[in-house]
Amino acid sequence: MSQPPVIMVVGMAGSGKTTFMQRLNAHLHQKKEPPYIVNLDPAVKNVPFDRHIDIRDSVNYKQVMKQYNLGPNGGIMTCLNLFATKIDQVMGILEKRAPTISRVLVDTPGQIECFVWSASGAIVTDALASAFPTVLAYIIDTPRTTSTSTFMSNMLYACSILYKTKLPMIIVFNKTDAQDALFAKEWMTDFEAFQAALRKEEEKEDGSNSGYMGSLMNSMSLMLDEFYNHLDVVSVSSMTGAGIDEFFKAVDSKVEEYKKDYLPELEKARKEREAKKMANQNEQLDRLMADMNVASESSWKKPKKDIKVPASEPEIDTLSDAADSDSDEIMEGEADVEDDTNDGRMGNPSLTDRYEQALHKEGQEDAHGESFMRYLNAPR
């Protein structure tokens, strides 16, 4: 059975991600295909839909900020880092529920840079993409994109996310009930239309049709032309539900693209990592074996120095022979061995004489010392 697709909803704060998630959830429930919802936003207060996995159940955003003395963005990143340490458990739950669910919806923080460019965000994204067909849905606030500069900023941001995650992406122009997205689609498909809109804005602002910003956006629009060709663009209204069916059709096409283009790249990268890991293990094993060979050669194969044995002394073959030879030396009465007498004196006569002389001299010194003390203490 094929794995259910994962839809990761990303976008700027205020673009309508939560309302879009709510609309997707209601649409799938209406079709009797309930999704599995994962919330990765630790700072959200109220979520208008049920969650199966919620980061807020694992970490407390306010307590993290207080404990680590962090700001809002730092608190979100730290919460994601803490949650990423348990991603294996999350993946185990998702793989267990996979046969019974149609899709997995993942809601991400509004501070998108905290998720996309952090190490924890990459860990979560890579873990999901390695097990499930994963699609990015980049939500754009259509009424705020009517300006050419804002439109270009959104496109550059989407381009950077695409090349950072290397996953299929769908551009979703949201809030089309307030502003139609036909102008944005035209700018993405017709370079001359974007140039005309850019000149119109420049003339309206300062009466000129040239400038640094105009030249820069002209160059960027030419650069993004190839980027537009790899995107699916849909316009939806999270309030009315318009365009949701088109969005799911785009998701299905991106799943096929994932299987055709992205999955082989992921498997190739995985094999390269495994091969590199195996090569490192083999290199370490070779070093260990080389060290063991060097140690064995130095301890066993290293030639010993020739020891000359006097001809008069017999060779010692066993440990018992060595013990017998030691006992023989003791019986012969060497200078550093005690004699059999009980007075504790050394067996060498010369040492005995020197010992007695030392005692006699010490006794004399004590006698002289006592007479001198008597002389001092005598009454006068």
CSV table of C-alpha atoms in Angstrom, one decimal, residues 72-74 76-77 80 109 111-121 157:
chain,number,residue,atom,x,y,z
A,72,PRO,CA,10.2,34.9,20.7
A,73,ASN,CA,12.2,33.6,17.8
A,74,GLY,CA,14.8,32.0,20.0
A,76,ILE,CA,10.5,28.9,18.9
A,77,MET,CA,13.8,27.6,17.7
A,80,LEU,CA,11.8,22.9,17.7
A,109,PRO,CA,5.4,28.4,12.7
A,111,GLN,CA,8.2,32.8,11.8
A,112,ILE,CA,9.2,30.7,8.8
A,113,GLU,CA,12.9,31.4,9.1
A,114,CYS,CA,12.9,29.7,12.5
A,115,PHE,CA,11.7,26.5,10.9
A,116,VAL,CA,13.2,26.4,7.4
A,117,TRP,CA,16.8,27.6,8.2
A,118,SER,CA,17.2,25.9,11.6
A,119,ALA,CA,18.8,22.5,12.1
A,120,SER,CA,15.7,21.1,13.8
A,121,GLY,CA,13.5,22.2,10.8
A,157,TYR,CA,11.7,33.6,-0.5
